[in-house]
Coordinates of C-alpha atoms in Angstrom, one line a residue:
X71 CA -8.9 85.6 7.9
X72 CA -8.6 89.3 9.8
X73 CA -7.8 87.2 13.2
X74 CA -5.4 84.9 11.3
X75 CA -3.3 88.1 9.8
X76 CA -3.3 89.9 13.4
X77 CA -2.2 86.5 15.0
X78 CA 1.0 86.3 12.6
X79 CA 2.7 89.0 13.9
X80 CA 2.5 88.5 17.6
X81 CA 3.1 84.2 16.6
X82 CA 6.8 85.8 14.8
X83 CA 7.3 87.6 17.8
X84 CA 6.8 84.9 20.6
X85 CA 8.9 82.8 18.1
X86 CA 11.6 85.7 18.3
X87 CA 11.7 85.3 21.8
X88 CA 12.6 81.4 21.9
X89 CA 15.5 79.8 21.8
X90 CA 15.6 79.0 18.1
X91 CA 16.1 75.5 17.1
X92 CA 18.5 75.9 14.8
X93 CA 20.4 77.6 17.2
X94 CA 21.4 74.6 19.6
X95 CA 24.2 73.2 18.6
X96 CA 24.1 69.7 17.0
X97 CA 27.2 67.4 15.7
X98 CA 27.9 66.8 12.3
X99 CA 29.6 63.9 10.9
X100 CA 31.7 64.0 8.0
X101 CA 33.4 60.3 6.4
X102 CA 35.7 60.5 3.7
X103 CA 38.2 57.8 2.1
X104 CA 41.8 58.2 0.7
X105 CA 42.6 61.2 2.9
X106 CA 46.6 61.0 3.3
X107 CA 46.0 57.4 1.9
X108 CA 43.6 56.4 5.0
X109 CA 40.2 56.8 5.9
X110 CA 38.9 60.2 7.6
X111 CA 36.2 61.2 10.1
X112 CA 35.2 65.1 10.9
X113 CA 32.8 65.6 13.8
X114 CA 31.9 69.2 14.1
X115 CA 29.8 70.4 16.9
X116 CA 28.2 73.4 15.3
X117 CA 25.1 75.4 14.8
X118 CA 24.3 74.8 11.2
X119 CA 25.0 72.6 8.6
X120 CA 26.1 75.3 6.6
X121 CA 28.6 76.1 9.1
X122 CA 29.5 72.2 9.3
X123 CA 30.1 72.1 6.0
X124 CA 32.5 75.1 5.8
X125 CA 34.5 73.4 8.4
X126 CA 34.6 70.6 6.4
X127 CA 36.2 72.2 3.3
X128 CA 39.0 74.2 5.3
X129 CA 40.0 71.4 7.2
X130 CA 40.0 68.8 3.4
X131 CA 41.7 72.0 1.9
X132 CA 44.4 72.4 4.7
X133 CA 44.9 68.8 4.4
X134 CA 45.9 69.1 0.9
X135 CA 48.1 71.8 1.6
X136 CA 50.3 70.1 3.7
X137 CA 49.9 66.4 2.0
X138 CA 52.1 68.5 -0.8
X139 CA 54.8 69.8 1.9
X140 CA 55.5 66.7 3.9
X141 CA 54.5 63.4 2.0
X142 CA 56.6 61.2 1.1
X143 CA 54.6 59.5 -2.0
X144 CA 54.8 62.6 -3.7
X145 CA 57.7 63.1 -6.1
X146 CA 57.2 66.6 -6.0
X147 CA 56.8 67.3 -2.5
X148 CA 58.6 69.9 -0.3
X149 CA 59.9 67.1 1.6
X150 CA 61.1 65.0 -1.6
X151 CA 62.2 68.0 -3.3
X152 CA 64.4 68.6 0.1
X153 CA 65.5 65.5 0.1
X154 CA 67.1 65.7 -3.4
X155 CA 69.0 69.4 -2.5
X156 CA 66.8 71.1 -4.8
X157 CA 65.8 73.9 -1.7
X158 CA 68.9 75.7 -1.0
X159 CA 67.4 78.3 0.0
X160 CA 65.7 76.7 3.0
X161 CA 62.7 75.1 3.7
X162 CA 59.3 76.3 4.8
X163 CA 58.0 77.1 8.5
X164 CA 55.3 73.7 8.5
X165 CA 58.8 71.5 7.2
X166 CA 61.2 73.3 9.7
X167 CA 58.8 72.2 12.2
X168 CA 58.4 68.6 12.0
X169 CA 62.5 68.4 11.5
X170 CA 63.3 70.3 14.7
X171 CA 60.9 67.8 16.7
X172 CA 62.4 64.9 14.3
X173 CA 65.7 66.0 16.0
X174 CA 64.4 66.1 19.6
X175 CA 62.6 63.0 19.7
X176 CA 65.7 61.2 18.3
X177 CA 67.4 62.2 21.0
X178 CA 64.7 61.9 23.7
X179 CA 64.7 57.9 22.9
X180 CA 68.3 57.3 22.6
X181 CA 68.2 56.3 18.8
X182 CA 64.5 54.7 18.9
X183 CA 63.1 56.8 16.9
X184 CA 64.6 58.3 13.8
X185 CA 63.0 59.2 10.5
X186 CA 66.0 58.0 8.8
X187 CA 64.3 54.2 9.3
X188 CA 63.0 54.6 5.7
X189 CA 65.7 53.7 4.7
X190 CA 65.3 49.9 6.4
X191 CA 61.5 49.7 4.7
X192 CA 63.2 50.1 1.2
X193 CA 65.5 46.9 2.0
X194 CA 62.3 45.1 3.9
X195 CA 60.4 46.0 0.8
X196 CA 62.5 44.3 -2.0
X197 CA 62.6 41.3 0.6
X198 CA 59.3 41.0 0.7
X199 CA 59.6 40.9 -3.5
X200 CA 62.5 38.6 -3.6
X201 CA 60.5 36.6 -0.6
X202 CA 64.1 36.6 1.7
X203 CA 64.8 37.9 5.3
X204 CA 67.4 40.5 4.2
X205 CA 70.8 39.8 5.6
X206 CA 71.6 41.2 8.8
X207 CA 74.7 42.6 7.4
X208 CA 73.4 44.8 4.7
X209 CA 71.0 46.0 7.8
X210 CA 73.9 46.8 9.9
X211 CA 75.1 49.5 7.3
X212 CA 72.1 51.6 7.5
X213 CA 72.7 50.9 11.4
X214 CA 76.5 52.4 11.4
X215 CA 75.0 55.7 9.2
X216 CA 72.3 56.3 12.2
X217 CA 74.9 56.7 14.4
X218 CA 75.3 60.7 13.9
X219 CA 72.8 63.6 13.1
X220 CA 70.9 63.2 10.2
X221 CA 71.6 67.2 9.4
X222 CA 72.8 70.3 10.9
X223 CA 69.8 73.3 11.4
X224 CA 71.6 76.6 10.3
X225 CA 69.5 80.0 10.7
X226 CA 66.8 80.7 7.4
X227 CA 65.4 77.2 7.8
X228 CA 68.2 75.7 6.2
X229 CA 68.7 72.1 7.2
X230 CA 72.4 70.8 6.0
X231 CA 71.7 66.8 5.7
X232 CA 74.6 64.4 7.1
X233 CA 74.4 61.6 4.9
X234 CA 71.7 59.8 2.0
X235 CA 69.5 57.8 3.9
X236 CA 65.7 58.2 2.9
X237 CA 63.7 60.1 5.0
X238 CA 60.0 59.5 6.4
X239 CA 58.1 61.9 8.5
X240 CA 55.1 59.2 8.7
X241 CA 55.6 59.3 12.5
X242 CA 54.8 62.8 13.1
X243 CA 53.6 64.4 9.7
X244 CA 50.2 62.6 10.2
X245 CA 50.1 64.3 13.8
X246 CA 51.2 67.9 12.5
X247 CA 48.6 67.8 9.9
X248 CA 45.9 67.0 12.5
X249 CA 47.2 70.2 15.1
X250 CA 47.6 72.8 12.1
X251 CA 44.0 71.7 11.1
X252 CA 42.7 71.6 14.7
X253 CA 43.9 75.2 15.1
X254 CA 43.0 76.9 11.8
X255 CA 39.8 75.8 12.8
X256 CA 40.1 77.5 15.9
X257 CA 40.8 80.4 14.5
X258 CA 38.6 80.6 12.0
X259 CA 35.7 79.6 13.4
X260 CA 35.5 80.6 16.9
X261 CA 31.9 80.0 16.9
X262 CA 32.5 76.2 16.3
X263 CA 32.6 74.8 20.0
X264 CA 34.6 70.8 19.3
X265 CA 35.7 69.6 16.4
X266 CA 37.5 66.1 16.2
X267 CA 39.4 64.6 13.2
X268 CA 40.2 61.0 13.0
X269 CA 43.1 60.2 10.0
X270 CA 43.3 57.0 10.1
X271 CA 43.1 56.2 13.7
X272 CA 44.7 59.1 14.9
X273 CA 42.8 61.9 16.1
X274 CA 43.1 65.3 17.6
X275 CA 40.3 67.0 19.6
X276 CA 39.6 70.6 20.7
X277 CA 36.7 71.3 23.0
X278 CA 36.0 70.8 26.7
X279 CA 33.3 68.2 25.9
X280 CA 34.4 64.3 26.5
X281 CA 35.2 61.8 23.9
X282 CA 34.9 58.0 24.2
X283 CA 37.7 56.6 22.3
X284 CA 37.7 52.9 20.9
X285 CA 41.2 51.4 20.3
X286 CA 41.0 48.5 18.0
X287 CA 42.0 45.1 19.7
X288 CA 45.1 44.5 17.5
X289 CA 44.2 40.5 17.4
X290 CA 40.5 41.1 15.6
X291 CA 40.4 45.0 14.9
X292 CA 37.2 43.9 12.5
X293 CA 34.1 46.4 13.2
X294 CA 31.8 44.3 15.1
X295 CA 34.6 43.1 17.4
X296 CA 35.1 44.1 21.0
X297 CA 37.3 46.8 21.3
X298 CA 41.0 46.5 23.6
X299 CA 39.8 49.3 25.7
X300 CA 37.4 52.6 25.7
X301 CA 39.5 56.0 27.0
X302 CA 37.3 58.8 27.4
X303 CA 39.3 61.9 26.5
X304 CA 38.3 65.7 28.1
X305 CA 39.4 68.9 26.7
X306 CA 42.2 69.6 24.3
X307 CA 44.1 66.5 23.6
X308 CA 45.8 64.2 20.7
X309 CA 45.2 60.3 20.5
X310 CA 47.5 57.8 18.3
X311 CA 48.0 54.0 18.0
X312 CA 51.0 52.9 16.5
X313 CA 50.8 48.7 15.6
X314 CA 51.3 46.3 13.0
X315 CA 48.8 44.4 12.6
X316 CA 47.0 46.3 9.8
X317 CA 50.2 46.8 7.7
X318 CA 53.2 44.4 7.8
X319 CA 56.2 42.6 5.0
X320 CA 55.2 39.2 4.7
X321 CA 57.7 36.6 3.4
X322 CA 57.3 32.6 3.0
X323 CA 54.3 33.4 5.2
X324 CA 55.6 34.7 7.9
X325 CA 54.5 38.6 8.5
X326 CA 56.8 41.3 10.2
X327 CA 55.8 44.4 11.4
X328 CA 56.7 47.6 9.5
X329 CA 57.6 49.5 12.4
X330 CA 61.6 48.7 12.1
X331 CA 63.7 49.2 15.3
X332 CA 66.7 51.9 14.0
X333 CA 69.1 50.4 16.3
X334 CA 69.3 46.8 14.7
X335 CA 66.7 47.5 11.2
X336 CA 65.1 43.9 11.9
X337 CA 61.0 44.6 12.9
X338 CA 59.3 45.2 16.1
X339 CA 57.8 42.4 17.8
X340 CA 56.8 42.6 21.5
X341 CA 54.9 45.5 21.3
X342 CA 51.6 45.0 18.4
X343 CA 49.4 47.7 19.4
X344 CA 50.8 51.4 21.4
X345 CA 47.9 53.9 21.8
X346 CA 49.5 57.4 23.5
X347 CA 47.1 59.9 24.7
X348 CA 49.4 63.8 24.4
X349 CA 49.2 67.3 24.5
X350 CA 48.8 67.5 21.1
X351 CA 48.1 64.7 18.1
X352 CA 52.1 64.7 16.9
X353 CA 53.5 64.1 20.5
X354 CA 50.9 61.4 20.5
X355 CA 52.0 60.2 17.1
X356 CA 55.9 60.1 17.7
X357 CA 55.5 58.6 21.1
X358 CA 53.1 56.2 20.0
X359 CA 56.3 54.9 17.5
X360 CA 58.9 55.4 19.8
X361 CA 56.5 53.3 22.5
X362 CA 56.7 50.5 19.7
X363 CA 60.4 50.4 19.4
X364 CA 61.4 50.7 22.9
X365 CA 59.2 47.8 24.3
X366 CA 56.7 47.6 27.0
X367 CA 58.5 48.7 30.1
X368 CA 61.1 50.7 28.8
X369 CA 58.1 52.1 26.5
X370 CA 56.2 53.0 29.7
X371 CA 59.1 54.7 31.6
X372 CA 59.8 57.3 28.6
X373 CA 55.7 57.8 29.0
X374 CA 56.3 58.2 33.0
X375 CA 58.6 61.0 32.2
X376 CA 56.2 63.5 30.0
X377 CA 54.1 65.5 31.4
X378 CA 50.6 65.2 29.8
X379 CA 51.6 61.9 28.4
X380 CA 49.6 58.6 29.1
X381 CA 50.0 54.9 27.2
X382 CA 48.2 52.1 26.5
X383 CA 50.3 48.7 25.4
X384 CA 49.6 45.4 24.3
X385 CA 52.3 43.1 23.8
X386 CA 52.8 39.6 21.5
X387 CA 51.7 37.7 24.8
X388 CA 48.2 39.3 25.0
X389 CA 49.5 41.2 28.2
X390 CA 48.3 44.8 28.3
X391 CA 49.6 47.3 30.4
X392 CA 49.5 51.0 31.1
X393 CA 50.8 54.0 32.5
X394 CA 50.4 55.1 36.0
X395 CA 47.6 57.8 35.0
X396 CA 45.9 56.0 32.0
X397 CA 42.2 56.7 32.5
X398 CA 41.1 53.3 33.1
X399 CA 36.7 52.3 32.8
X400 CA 35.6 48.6 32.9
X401 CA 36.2 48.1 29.2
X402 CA 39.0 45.6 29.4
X403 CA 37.7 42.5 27.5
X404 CA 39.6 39.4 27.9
X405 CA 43.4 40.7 28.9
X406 CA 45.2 41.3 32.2
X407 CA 46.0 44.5 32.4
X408 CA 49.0 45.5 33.9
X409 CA 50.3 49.3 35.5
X410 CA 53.7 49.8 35.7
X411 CA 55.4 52.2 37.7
X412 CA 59.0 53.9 37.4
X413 CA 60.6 51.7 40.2
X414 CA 58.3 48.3 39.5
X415 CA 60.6 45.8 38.2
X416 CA 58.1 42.8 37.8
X417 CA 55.3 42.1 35.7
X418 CA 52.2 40.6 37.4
X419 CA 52.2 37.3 34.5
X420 CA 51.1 35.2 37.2
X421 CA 47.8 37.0 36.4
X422 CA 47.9 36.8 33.1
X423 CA 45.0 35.0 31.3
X424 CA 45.5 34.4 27.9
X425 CA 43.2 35.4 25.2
X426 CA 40.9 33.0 23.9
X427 CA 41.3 32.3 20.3
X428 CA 39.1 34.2 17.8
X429 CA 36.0 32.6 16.0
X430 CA 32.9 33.3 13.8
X431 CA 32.3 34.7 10.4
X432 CA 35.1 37.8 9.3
X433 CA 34.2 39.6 6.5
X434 CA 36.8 41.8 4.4
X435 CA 35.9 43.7 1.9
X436 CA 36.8 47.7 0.3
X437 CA 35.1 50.9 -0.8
X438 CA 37.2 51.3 -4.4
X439 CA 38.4 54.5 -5.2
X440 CA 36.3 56.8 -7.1
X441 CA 37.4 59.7 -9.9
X442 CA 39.1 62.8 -8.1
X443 CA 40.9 61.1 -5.0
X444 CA 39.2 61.5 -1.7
X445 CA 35.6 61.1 -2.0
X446 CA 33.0 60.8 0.9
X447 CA 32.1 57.4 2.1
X448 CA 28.7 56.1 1.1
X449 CA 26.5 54.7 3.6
X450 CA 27.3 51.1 4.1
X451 CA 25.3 48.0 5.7
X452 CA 26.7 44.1 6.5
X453 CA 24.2 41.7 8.1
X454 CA 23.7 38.4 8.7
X455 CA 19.9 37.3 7.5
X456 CA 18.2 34.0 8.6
X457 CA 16.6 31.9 6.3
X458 CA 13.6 33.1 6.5
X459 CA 15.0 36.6 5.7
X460 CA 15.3 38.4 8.8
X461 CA 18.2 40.3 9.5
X462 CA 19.6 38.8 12.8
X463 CA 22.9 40.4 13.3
X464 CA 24.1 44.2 11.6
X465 CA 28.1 44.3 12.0
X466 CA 28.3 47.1 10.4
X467 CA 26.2 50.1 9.4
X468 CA 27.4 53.4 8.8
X469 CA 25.1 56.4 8.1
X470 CA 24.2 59.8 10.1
X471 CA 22.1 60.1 13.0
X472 CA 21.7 64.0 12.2
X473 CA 20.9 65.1 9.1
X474 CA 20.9 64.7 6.7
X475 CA 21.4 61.3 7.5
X476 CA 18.0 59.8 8.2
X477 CA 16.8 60.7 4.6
X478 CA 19.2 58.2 3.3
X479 CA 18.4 55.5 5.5
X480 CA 15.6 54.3 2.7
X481 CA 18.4 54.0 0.3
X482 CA 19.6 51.1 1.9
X483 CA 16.5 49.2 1.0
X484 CA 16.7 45.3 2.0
X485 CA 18.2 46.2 5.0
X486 CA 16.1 49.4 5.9
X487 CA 12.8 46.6 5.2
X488 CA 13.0 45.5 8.8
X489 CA 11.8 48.5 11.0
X490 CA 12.2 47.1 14.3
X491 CA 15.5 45.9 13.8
X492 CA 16.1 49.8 12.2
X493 CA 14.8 51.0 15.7
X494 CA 17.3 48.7 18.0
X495 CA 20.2 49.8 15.7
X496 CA 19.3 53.5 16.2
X497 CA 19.3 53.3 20.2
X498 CA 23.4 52.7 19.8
X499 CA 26.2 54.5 18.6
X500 CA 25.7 53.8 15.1
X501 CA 29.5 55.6 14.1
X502 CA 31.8 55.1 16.8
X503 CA 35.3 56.9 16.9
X504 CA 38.2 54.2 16.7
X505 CA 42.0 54.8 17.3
X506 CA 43.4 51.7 15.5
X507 CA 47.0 51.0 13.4
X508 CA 46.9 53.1 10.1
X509 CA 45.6 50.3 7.3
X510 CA 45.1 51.5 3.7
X511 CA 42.2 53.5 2.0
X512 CA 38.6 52.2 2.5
X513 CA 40.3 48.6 3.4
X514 CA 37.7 47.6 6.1
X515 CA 37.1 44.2 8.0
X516 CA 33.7 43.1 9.8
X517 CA 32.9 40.2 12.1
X518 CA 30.3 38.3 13.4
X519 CA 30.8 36.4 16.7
X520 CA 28.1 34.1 16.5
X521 CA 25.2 36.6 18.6
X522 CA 22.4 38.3 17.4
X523 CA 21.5 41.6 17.6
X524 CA 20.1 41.2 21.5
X525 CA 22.8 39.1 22.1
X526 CA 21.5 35.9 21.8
X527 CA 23.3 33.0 20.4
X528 CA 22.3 31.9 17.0
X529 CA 21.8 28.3 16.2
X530 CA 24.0 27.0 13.7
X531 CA 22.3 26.6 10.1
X532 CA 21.7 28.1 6.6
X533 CA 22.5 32.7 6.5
X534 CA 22.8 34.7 3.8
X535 CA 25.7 37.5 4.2
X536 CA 24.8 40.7 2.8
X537 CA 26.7 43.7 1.9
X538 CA 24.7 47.0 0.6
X539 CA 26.0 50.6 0.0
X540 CA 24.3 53.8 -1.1
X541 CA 26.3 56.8 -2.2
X542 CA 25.1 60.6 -2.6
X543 CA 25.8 61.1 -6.3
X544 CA 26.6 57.2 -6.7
X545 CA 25.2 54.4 -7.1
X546 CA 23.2 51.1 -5.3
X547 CA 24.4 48.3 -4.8
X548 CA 24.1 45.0 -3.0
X549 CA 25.9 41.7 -2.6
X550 CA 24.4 38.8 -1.0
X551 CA 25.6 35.2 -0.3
X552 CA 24.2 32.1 1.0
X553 CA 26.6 30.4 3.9
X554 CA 26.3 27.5 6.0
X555 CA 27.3 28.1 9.3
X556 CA 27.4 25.3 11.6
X557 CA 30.6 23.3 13.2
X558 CA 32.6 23.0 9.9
X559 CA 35.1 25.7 9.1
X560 CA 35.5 27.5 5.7
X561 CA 38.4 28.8 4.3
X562 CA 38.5 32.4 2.7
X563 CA 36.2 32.7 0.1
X564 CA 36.0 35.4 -2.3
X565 CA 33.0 37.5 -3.7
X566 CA 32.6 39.5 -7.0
X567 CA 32.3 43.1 -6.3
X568 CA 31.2 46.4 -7.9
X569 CA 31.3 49.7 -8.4
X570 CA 30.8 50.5 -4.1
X571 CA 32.2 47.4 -2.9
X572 CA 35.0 45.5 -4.0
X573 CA 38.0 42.8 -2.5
X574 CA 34.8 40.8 -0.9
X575 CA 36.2 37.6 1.2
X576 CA 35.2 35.6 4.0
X577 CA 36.0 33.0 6.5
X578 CA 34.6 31.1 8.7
X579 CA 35.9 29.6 12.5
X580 CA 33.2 27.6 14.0
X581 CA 31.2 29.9 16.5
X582 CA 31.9 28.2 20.4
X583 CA 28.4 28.2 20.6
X584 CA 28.2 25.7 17.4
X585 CA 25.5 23.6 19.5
X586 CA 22.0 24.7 19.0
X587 CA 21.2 27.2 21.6
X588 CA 18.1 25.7 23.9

């Protein structure tokens, strides 16, 4: 016992002298839903979870703070309550902001992008009620009031408007949000070497570290799917995809994009998915619209002009191209990818290989809001199990790999059961960062293209779906359904839900590989 208590002080002293665990940094992930009416992802490269966790608050608490100065959902927001003439007195600094670079980016694209276009989505809306194509003429009004400045800037912050017309700021108030919290943390925590927050497909990162970026192929942006491309983004720099494929007015079954052109009011259609890598996440976000609007190569020649500006198109053809500095890898799935310079006047589409059509089992489904508004997102599985039980195929699975993650892995409990098919899972990304089209609060699609989890075909025959969450402070719960997956198609089907998972549907397109596999 005398050796042991001589021992512990020179043991405390050797451990003294090593590099302490806990002082390596390690990243933290943080997944919330109905965050500015979208999902949200925090990655924090820190030393402490303490110190995560801090970062986590500021940056939900900043969030807040300028959800109440610049939405447009709110009744009682700065920008609402501007809008009506109730601040005559002038507007704040974070408002002034995003009008000034409202103003320049108007005139940067000629027209294409002006915050004024609410007022189209309020006439595309009622259509979509009254299930009619408004009539170009009523759209031509709105046109002939976009003509001028939508206000005069006098000194004070005051901002004189011109005319009437609703105003959105969802084009760059997104992207201001994510550079004021991106640089509070900055300044705040100094110690905190990368943070990266993804709003709903957008992101803004500080930090020299890389980041692999996914952007969501805009024909199947299920999880599970193969992504359009992979970027991999160094240093300080903002990310947005502007598309719409996750949001759209549909009438007598025909869906239009809710990105409206200012110049006519009628909705984009060549362009479906514009991803902009900028300087900072609201360049990216207000190029990424104006991309949209202008069209692919006219899209591509406003990129060609700004410095630290790079894009990423894909039109209604399947055709991808890029800017002239896009940092290309060998992620380019099925599409021909195309570069356009400033002084190329032709398209390579004798290249062009179109995209095969999609097929297997798609799987929608939504995490309900809970009491309070935002609320983290539990930890959710979907798999495919055979019929003797074994899980074949995990689309989706979403927990922590640091902790404290692992500790709720259990809590999944049929899927956890299988601990081999635990360990392949854990040897990938299990929580990948995705630039995709803004969609709505914990509205998520999964898919299942016909492979198991080594990537061998599966025979066609009897499955059971599955759907299980786990939530800290929540509840268990599981959904499981028995499917027949062979050469006949099923139309959407829907599932009973609960209190983790609700708006449960699938559908099934024969797999190619419908044949038994040899």
């Amino acid at each position: 016992m005398n050796t042991i208590r001589t021992l512990l002080p020179l043991l405390a002293l050797f451990g003294a002298l090593l590099p302490a665990a806990s002082t390596l940094a390690e990243e933290f992930q943080f997944f919330h839903e109905n965050v500015l009416g979208t999902s949200f992802e925090l990655r924090v490269e820190a030393d402490s979870k303490e110190l995560a966790e801090q970062v986590e608050s500021t940056v939900l608490a900043e969030i807040g703070r300028l959800d109440q100065v610049l939405s447009r959902y709110k009744v009682d927001s700065e920008l609402m309550r501007w809008q009506r003439g109730e601040l005559t007195a002038g507007v704040s600094d974070d408002l002034a902001i995003v009008l000034t670079q409202a103003e320049q980016w108007r005139q940067r694209t000629g027209g294409a992008f002006d915050v004024r276009s609410g007022a189209f989505t309020a006439v595309w809306k009622q259509a979509e009620k009254d299930q009619k194509v408004p009539p170009q003429e009523l759209l031509d009004g709105i046109v002939k009031q976009l003509g001028s400045k939508p206000w005069q800037q006098q000194a004070n912050n005051i901002f004189d408007r011109s005319d009437d017309l609703q105003i959105s700021l969802d084009g760059l108030a997104k992207g201001y949000i994510l550079d004021s919290v991106n640089q509070l943390i900055t300044t705040r925590f100094p110690q905190v070497r990368q943070v990266t927050v993804n709003i709903g497909g957008d992101l803004r990162k500080t930090g020299q570290e890389s980041l692999t970026v996914s952007i969501a192929d805009p024909a199947n942006p299920a999880i599970g799917a193969t992504p359009l491309a992979k970027v991999e983004v160094v240093g300080e720099v903002g990310l947005a995809t502007s598309g719409g494929y996750h949001r759209n007015f549909e009438i007598d079954g025909h869906k239009h994009s809710h990105i409206l052109n200012p110049c006519d009011g009628q909705p984009v259609k060549e362009v479906v998915s514009a991803t902009v890598i900028a300087p900072t996440a609201m360049e990216a976000d207000a190029a990424a619209t104006s991309v949209s609007v202008l069209g692919v190569r006219e899209g591509i020649r406003l990129i060609e002009t700004l410095p630290g500006y790079e894009c990423l198109i894909a039109d209604e053809r399947g055709i991808v191209a890029f800017s002239s500095g896009w940092p290309t890898n060998e992620s380019r799935t099925q599409l021909s990818f195309v570069v356009f310079q400033e002084d190329e006047e032709e398209a390579a589409e004798d290249s062009v290989e179109e995209k095969k059509p999609t097929n297997g089992l798609f799987v929608d489904f939504s995490l309900p809001r809970q009491s309070g508004g935002r609320y983290r997102r539990p930890y959710v599985a979907v798999w495919l199990e055979d019929q003797d039980g074994y899980p074949v195929k995990t689309s989706v699975l979403w927990m922590m790999k640091t902790q404290p993650g692992p500790r709720w892995y259990r809590d999944l409990t049929r899927w956890y059961r299988s601990d081999r098919l635990r360990r392949i899972v854990e040897e990938t990304n299990l929580i990948e960062t995705t630039s995709s089209a803004t969609r709505g609060a914990g509205e998520y699609s999964a898919h299942f293209d016909g492979t198991d989890n080594l990537g061998k075909k599966l025979p066609p025959g009897q499955y059971t779906l599955c759907l299980e969450a786990a939530r800290e402070h929540g509840t268990y719960q599981i959904i499981r359904k028995s499917v027949q997956l062979g050469s006949d198609p099923i139309d959407i089907q829907k599932l009973e839900g609960n209190q983790e998972i609700d708006q449960v549907s699938y559908r099934y397109v024969p797999w190619s590989n419908s044949q038994p596999s040899e």
